[in-house]
XYZ file of C-alpha atoms in Angstrom:
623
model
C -10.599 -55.522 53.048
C -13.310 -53.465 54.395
C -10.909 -50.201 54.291
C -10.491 -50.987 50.469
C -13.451 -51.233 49.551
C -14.274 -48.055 51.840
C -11.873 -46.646 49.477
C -12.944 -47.677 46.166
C -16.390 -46.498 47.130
C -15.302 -43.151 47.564
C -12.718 -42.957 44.308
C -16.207 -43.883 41.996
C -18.657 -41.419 44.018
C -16.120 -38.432 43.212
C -15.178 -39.395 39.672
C -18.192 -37.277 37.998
C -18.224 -34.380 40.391
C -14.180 -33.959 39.264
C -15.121 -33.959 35.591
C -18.141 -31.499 36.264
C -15.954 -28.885 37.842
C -13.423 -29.143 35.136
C -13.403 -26.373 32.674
C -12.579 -26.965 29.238
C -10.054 -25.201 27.923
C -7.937 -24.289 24.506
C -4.343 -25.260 24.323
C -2.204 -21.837 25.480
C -1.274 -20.104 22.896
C -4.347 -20.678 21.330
C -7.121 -18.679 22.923
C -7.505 -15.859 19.926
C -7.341 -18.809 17.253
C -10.568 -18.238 14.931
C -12.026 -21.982 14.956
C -12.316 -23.636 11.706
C -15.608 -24.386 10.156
C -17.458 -27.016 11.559
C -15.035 -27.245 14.586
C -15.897 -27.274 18.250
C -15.632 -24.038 19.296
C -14.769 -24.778 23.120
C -12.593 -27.842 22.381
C -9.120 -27.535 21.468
C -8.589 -28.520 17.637
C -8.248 -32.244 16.727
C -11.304 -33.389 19.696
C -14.386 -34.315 18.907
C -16.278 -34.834 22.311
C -15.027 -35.686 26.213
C -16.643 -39.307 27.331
C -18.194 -38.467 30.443
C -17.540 -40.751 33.342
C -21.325 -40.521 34.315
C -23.960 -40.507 32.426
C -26.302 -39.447 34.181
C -24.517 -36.023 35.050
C -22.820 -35.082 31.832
C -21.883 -31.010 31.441
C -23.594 -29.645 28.455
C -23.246 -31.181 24.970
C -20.540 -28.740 22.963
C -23.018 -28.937 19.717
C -25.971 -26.844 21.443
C -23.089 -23.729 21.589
C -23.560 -23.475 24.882
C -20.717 -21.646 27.099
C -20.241 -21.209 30.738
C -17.880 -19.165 32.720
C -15.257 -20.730 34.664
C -17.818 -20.088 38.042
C -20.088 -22.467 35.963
C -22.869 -19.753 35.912
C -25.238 -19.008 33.362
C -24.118 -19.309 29.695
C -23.007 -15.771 28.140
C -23.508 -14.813 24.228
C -20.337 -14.614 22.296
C -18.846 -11.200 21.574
C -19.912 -10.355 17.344
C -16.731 -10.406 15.188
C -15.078 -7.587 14.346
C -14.937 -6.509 10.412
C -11.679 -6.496 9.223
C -11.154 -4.553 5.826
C -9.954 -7.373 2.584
C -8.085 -4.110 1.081
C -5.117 -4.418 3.463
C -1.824 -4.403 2.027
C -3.930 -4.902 -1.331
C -5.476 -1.601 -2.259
C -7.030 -1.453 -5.686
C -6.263 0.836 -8.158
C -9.856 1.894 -8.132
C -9.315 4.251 -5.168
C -6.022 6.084 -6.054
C -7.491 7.305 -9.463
C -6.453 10.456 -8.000
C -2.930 10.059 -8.121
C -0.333 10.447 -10.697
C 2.450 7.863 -9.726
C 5.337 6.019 -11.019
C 5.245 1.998 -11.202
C 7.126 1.618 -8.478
C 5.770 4.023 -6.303
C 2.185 2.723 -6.897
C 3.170 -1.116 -6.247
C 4.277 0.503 -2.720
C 1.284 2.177 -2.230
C -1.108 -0.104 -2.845
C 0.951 -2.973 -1.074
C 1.206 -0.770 2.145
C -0.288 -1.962 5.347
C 1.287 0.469 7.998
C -1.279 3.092 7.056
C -4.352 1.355 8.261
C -5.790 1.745 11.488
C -8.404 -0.340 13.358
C -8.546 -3.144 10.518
C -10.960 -0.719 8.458
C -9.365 2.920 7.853
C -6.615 4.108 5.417
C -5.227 7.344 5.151
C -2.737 9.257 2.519
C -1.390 12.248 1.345
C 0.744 13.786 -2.083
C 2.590 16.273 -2.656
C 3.582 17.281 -6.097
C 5.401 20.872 -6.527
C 5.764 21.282 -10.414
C 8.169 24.432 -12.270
C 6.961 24.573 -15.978
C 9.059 26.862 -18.562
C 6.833 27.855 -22.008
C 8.603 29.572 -24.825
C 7.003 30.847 -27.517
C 4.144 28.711 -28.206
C 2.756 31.001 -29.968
C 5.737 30.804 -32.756
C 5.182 34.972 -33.056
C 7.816 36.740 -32.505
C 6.069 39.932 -31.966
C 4.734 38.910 -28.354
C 6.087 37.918 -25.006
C 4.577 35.131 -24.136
C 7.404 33.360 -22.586
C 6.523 31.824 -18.689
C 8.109 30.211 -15.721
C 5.627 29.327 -12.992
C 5.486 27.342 -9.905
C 2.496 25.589 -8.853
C 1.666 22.896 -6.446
C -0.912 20.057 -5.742
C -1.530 18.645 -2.555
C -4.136 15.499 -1.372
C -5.182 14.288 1.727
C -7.371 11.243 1.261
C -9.460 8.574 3.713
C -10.845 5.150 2.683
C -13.150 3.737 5.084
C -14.200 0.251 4.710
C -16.853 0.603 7.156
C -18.134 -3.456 6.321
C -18.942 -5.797 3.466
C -21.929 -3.524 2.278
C -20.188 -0.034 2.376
C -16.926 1.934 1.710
C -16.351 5.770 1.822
C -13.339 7.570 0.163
C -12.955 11.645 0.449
C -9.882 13.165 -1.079
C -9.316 16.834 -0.470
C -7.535 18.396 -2.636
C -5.504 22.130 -2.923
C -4.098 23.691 -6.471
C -2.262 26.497 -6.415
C 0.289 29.099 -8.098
C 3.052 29.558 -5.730
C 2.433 33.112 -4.825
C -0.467 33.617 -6.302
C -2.726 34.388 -2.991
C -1.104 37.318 -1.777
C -3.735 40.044 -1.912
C -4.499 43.550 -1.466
C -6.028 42.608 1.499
C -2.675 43.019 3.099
C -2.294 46.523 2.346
C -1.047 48.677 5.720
C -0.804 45.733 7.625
C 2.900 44.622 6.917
C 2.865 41.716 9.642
C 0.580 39.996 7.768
C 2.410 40.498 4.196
C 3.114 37.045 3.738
C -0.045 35.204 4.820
C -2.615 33.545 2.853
C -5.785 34.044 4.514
C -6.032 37.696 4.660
C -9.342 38.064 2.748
C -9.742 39.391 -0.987
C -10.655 42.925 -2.270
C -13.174 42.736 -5.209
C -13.497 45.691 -7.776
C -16.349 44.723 -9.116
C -15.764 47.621 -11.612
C -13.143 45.926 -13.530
C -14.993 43.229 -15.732
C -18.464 42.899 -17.246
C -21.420 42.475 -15.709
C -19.542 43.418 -12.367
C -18.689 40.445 -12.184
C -15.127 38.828 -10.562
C -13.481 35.430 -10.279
C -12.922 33.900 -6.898
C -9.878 32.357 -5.768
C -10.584 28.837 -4.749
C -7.689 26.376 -4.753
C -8.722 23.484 -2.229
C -11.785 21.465 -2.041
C -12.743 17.725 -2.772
C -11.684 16.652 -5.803
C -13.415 13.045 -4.360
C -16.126 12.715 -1.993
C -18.194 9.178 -2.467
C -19.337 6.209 -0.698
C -20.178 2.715 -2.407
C -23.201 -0.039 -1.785
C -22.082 -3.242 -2.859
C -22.250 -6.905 -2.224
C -19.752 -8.692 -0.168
C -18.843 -10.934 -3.215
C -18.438 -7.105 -5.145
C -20.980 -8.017 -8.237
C -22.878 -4.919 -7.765
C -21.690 -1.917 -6.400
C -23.204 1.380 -6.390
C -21.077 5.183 -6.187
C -22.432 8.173 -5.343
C -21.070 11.468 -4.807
C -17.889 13.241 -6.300
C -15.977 10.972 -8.481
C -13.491 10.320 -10.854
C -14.355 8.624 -14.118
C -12.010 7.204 -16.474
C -12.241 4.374 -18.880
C -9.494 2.609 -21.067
C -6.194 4.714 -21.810
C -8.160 8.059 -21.314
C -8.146 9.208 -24.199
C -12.192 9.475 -24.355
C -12.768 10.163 -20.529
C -9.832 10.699 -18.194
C -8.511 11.183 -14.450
C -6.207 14.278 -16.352
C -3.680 13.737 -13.338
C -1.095 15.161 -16.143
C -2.175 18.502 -14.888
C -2.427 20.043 -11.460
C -5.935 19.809 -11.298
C -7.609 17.073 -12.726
C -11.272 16.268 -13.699
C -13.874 14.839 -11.043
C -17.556 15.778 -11.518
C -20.576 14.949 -9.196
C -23.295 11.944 -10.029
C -23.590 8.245 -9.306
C -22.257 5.212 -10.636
C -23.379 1.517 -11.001
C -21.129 -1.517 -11.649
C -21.713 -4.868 -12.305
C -19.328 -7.835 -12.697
C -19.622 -11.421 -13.505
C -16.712 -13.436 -14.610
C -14.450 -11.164 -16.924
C -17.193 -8.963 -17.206
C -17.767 -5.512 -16.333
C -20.449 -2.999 -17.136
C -20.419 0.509 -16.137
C -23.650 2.599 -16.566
C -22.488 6.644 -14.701
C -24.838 9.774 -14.623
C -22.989 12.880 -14.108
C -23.664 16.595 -13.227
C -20.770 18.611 -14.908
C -22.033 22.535 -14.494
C -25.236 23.724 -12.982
C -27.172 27.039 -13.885
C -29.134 27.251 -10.454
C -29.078 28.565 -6.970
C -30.372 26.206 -4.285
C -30.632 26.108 -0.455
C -28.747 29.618 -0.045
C -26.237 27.966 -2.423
C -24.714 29.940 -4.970
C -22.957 28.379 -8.482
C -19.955 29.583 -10.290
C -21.715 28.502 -13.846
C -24.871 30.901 -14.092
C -23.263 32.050 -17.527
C -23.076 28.187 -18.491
C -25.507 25.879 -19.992
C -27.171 23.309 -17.899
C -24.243 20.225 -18.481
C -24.667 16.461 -17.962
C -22.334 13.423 -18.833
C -23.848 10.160 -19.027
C -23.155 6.994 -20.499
C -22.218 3.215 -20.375
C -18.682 1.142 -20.804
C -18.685 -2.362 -21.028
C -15.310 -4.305 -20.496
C -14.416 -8.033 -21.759
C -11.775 -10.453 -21.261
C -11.691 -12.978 -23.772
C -8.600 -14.246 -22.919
C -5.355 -13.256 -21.435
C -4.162 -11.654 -24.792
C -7.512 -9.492 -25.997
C -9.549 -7.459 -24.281
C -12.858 -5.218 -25.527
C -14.381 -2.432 -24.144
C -17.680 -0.902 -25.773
C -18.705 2.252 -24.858
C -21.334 5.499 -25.191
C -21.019 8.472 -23.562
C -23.105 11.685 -24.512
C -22.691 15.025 -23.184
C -25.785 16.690 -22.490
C -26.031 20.802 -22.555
C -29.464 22.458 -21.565
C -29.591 26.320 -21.352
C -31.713 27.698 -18.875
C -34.415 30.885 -19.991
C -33.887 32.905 -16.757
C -29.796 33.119 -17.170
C -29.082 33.175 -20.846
C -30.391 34.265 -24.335
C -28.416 31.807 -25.869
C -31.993 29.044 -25.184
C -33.685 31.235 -28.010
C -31.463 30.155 -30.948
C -29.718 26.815 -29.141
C -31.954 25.201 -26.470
C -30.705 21.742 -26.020
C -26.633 20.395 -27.013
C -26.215 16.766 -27.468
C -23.036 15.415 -28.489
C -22.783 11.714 -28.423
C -19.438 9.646 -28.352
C -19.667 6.044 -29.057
C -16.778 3.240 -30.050
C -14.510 0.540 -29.087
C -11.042 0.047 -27.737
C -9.196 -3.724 -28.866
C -5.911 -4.499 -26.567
C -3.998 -7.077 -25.535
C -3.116 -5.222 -22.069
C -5.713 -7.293 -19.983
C -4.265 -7.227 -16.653
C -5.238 -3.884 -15.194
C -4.584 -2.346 -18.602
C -1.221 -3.402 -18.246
C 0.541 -6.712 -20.115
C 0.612 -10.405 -18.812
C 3.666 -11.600 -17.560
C 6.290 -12.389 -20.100
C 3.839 -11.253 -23.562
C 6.630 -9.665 -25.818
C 4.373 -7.038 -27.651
C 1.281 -4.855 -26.708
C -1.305 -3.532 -29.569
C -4.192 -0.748 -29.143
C -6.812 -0.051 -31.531
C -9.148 2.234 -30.746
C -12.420 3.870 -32.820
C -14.585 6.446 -31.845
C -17.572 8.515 -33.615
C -19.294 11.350 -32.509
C -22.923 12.089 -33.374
C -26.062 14.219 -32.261
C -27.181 17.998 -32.805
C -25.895 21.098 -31.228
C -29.279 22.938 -31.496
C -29.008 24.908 -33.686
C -30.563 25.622 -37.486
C -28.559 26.297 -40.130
C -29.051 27.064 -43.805
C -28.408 23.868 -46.166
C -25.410 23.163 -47.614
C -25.782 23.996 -51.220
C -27.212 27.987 -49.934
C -23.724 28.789 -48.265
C -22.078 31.705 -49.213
C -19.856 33.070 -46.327
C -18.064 36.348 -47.251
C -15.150 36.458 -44.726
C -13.298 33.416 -45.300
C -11.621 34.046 -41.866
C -14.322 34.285 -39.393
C -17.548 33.380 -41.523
C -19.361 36.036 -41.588
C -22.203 36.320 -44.470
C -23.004 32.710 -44.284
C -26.310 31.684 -43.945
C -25.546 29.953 -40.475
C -26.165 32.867 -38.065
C -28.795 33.086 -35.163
C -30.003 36.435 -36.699
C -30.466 35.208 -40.331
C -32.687 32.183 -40.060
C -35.947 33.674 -40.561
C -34.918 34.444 -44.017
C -33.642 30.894 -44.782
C -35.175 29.465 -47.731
C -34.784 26.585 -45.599
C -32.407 25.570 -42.714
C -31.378 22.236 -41.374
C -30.373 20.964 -37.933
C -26.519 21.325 -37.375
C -25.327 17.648 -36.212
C -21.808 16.304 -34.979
C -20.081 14.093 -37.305
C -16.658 13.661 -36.418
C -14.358 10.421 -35.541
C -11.334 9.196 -34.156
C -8.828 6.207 -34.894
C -5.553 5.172 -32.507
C -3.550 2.265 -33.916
C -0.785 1.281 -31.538
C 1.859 -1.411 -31.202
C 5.102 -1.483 -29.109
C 7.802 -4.630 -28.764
C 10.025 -5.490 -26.143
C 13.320 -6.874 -26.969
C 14.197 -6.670 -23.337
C 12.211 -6.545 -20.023
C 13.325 -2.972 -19.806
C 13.027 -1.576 -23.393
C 9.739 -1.272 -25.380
C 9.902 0.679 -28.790
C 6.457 1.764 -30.145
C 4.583 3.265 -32.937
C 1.443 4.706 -32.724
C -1.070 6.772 -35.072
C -3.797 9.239 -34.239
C -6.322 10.064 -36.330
C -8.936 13.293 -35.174
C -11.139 14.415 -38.007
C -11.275 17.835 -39.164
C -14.060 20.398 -40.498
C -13.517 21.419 -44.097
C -16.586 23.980 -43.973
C -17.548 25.086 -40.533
C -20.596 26.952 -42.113
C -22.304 24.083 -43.126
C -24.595 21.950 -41.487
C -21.995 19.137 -39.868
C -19.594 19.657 -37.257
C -16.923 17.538 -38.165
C -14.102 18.694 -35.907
C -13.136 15.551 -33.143
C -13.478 16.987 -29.412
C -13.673 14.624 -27.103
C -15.923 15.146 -23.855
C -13.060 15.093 -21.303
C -9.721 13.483 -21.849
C -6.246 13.243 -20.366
C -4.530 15.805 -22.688
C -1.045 14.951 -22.282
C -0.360 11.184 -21.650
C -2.113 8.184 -21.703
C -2.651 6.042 -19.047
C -1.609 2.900 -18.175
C 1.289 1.190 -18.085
C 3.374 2.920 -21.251
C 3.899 6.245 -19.678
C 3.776 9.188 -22.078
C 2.354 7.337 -24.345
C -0.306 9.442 -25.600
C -0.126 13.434 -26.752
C 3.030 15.339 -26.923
C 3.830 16.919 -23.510
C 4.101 20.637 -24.133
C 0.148 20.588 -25.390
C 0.700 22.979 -27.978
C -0.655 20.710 -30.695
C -4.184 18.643 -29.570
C -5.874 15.905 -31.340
C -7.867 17.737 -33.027
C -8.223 17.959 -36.729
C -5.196 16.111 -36.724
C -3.182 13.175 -38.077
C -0.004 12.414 -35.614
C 2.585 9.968 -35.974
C 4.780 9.114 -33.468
C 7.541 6.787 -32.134
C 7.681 6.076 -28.722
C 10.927 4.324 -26.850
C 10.998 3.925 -23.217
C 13.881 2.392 -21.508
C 13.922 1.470 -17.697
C 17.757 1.158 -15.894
C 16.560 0.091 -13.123
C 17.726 2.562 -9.929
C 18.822 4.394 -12.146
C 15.308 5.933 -13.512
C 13.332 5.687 -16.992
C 14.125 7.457 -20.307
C 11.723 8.210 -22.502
C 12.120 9.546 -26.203
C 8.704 10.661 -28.051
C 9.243 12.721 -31.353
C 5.236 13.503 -32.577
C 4.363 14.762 -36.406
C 1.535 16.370 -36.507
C -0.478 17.383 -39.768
C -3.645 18.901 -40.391
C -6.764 15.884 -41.107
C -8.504 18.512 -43.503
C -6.446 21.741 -44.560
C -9.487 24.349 -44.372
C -9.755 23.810 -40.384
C -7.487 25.676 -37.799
C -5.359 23.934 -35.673
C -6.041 23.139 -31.755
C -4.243 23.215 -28.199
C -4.822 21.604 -25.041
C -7.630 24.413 -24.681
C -9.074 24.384 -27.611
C -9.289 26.143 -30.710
C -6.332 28.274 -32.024
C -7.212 30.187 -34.761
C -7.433 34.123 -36.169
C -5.282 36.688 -34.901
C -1.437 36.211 -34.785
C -1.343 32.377 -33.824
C -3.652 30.885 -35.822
C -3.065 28.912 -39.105
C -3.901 29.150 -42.877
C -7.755 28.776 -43.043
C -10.615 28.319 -44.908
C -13.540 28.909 -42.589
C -16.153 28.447 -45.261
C -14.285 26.214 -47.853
C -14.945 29.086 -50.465
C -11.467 30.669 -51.085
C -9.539 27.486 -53.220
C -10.387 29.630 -56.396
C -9.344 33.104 -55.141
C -5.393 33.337 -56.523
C -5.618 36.145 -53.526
C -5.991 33.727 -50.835
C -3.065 32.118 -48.384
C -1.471 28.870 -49.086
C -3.198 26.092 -47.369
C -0.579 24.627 -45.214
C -0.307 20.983 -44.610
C 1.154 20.466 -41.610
C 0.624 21.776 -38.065
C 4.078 20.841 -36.611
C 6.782 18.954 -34.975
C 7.198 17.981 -31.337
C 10.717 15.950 -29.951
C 9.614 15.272 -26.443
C 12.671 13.934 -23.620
C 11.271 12.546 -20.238
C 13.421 11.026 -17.412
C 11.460 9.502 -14.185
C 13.536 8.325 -11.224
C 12.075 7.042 -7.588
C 15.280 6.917 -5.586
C 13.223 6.276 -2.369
C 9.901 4.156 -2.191
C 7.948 7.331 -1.202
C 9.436 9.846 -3.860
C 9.733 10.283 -7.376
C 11.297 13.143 -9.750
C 10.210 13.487 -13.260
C 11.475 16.211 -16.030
C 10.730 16.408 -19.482
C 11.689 18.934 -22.191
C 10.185 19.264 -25.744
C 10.844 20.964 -28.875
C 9.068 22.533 -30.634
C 8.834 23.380 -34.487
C 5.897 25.113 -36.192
C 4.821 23.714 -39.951
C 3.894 25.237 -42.702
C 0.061 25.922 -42.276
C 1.428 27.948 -39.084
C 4.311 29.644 -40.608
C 2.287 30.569 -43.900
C -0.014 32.301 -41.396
C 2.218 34.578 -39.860
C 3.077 35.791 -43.566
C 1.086 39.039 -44.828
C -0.238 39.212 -48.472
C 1.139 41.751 -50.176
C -0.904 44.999 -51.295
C -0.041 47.680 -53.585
C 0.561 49.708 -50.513
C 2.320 47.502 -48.383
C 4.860 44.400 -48.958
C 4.369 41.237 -47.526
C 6.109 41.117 -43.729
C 6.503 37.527 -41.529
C 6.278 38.157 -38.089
C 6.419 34.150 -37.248
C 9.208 32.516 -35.059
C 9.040 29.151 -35.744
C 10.864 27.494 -33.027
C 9.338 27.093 -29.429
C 10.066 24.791 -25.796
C 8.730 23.349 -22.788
C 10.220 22.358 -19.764
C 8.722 20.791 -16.606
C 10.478 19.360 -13.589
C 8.489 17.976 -10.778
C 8.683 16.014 -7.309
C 5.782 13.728 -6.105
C 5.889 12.556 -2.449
C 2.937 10.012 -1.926
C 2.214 7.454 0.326
């Protein structure tokens, strides 16, 4: 009995120092598991607590966070969490502005995953070679203006979402002519005859003003970092950026073209709900030197683009966005004589876009129909003084000339009147889908015209900075024609739109566009502007003085026809082709231009060709 109880004794002495010296461990397997909330981070999930077997020696309690090494030494603080980026395999659409994609190769880019590194980094890169054929855009038969050219676009671009306060994104960026940087650099040295970084002779005797371009095809097309809050309410840009609202038709990424528009300022967002307001302030061109830095634009005005869009979700079939941007133009004394006569430009654009496309502009799942209505209006003053309205008398009805409206002539005004913008802009557009892959659509344009550009209002649309060619979204080519011969500019175009999708075997698209002149006295516009005078403008009236002169050209009505094809295939998840041809077929306010009138001396000659094409074919690699 007395070696039992011996025995006993020494089984209840050792009971606590066994449970002291026992460290508490997870389960194996589950050592990296993140513990939930509120759960005992040293206990293995499912226990609360471990009864001690003394009381009087219990280890430390679990709750105080309290955790020794398996030598039972001092406690040690835990290692900080490591920040691992929410955008992973879920990239938004708000940094890849920059690239021009089909569907299915952006649902692969933004889903991708492979490309990050370290939980917080992504990288990419696109390549787009692009071979455009123009014939005859023009419509003169008198010139060669026909073109093939190669050209190429190339991006390299980083996100960095550094934590839940900041992200950085830099995309650099290289446009160039195939060919196009061989130099005379080269000259004598025939080893080097087919590099690109030989260095460029200027003769500065060649131009006005001595002056030369310089070739520069690569730099940042983005370069910005955001502060924001970790729920993303309020976020703040700054640096180079892209801004585009809507279906770009006010302000646009321009991806349709090998360069695109970016410009340098800040940004502020807020969200709350299905709310978003956007307030941007821009720098676009810049008169001055600074810091041993020299600008490009010391010939330019001075250029700013601010404004504000606000976006609303009623519900998931409408969808409102309100906006105001104004282009700001200030030329400075010391570079240009142009801030005697025109000091300050201000050209606001203000309006609203109505759509049922609320889900990333693109349509909820299974809606049978998208609609678009969008209204814009363009006021301020262009600085300058012009005479009033009921004094002009312009004596060249081609150019202007002898109306009261020039710099030189308003001292001897009578009196003279600020010249404002007055101009506006109406898209109606609707599109059904019998079928998941078929949508047919209608759409009209509306640009307002000028009927007397001597007067005091500037009625001529032009918005700030648009995508010229196609819309964005989710109906490609759903905006302008695609040879950008005709603009929306003074200009009423109807068009039909049908896009149908064969699954591997690509997308065809058929877009025939109508264009006609909004007012008959104006000219008619490209992708770069104005196209008037000369041998390919249109019938005029500059001054809306000539409908009584039986001398005068016919005013022609319409501006043209435009029968656009497009075909996109991605036959791998990486790569996409696209072509697209369009024809071309000039109306009669172009044709009647190309007509002489008749003099006593000489008979009337046409030197017009009214038929014209494009062609583009391109590849885009992007991941």
């Amino acid at each position: 009995m007395k070696i039992v109880r011996v025995a006993l004794g020494i089984a209840t002495l050792s009971a606590p120092i066994w449970v002291k010296a026992a460290p508490l461990e997870s389960p194996p397997g589950n050592e990296s598991k993140a513990p939930e909330f509120g759960q005992n981070q040293s206990l293995p999930a499912g226990s609360d607590k471990i009864e001690p077997k003394d009381s009087s020696k219990n280890p430390p309690s679990v709750s105080e966070k309290t955790d020794t090494n398996e030598t039972g030494s001092a406690p040690q603080k835990k290692e900080k969490e490591i920040y691992k980026s929410p955008l992973i395999g879920n990239t938004p659409g708000e940094y890849l502005r920059s690239l021009q994609v089909t569907p299915e190769q952006n649902k692969v880019i933004r889903s991708n995953s492979d490309l990050w590194f370290q939980d917080r980094f992504r990288v990419g890169f696109l390549v787009r070679p692009r071979y455009e054929s123009v014939n005859n855009t023009d419509f003169n038969k008198t010139t060669a203006d026909n073109s093939n050219v190669l050209t190429g676009l190339t991006q390299f671009y980083l996100i960095a979402d550094i934590n839940p306060y900041v992200l950085f994104k830099a995309t650099l960026q290289d446009s160039r002519i195939w060919g196009g940087e061989q130099s005379p650099a080269y000259t004598g040295t025939s080893r080097f005859e087919l590099g690109t970084n030989g260095g460029v002779i200027y003769d500065t005797t060649k131009t006005s003003q001595n002056q030369v371009p310089v070739l520069n095809t690569t730099s940042f097309r983005e370069a910005f970092f955001d502060l924001r809050t970790p729920d993303q309410s309020l976020r703040l840009r700054l640096g180079r950026q892209i801004i585009d609202f809507g279906d770009g038709r006010i302000l646009g990424a321009a991806n349709d073209n090998q360069i695109g528009n970016s410009s340098d300022g800040l940004r502020f967002t807020a969200k709350s709900g299905n709310n978003t307001l956007d307030t941007f302030g821009t720098v676009v061109t810049s008169q001055y030197n600074s810091s041993g830095l020299v600008s490009a634009n010391t010939t330019l005005p001075n250029s700013y683009l601010v404004g504000a869009n606000n976006f609303t979700k009623f519900a998931s079939w409408l969808a409102l966005d309100i906006y105001d941007f104004t282009v700001i133009r200030r030329y400075n004394p010391a570079n240009n004589s142009t801030v005697v006569t025109k000091p300050t430009d201000q050209q606001n654009t203000y309006g609203f876009r109505l759509t049922n496309r609320t889900e990333n502009n693109s349509l909820p799942e299974g809606v049978p129909f998208d609609w678009t209505v969008e209204a814009a209006w363009q006021g301020g003053y262009n600085g300058l003084r012009v005479g009033t309205s009921w004094l002009q008398n312009a004596t060249d009805p081609t150019t202007g000339t002898g109306a009261i409206n020039a710099f030189n002539n308003k001292n001897l005004l009578i009196e003279n009147e600020n010249q404002k913008y007055a101009s506006h802009f109406l898209t109606l557009q609707v599109g059904v889908h019998p079928s998941k892959n078929l949508r047919i659509g209608l759409q009209y344009v509306y640009a307002s015209g000028d009927p007397n550009r001597s007067d005091s209002s500037v009625s001529t649309w032009n918005a700030p900075f648009p995508t010229r060619r196609i819309a964005s979204g989710f109906i490609p080519y759903s905006g302008n024609g695609i040879a950008g011969t005709f603009f929306w500019q003074n200009a009423k175009d109807y068009s039909v739109h049908i896009k149908w999708t064969s699954g591997k075997w690509g997308t065809f698209i058929f877009n025939p566009h109508f264009y006609y002149k909004a007012k008959l006295q104006d000219a008619y516009y490209n992708n770069n502007g104005i196209v008037t005078g000369g041998l390919a403008g249109s019938t005029e009236d500059f001054s809306n003085n000539q409908q009584y002169n039986a001398n005068s050209q016919h005013l022609g009505k319409k501006i043209g026809t435009e029968v656009d094809f497009i075909y996109m295939v991605t036959p791998w998840e990486n790569v996409s082709i696209w072509g697209g041809i369009a024809f071309l077929r000039a109306g009669d306010s172009i044709r009647n231009a190309h007509v002489t009138v008749p003099t006593s001396n000489t008979p009337s000659t046409y030197t017009g060709k009214p038929d014209a094409s494009y062609f583009f074919l391109q590849t885009v690699f992007a991941i």
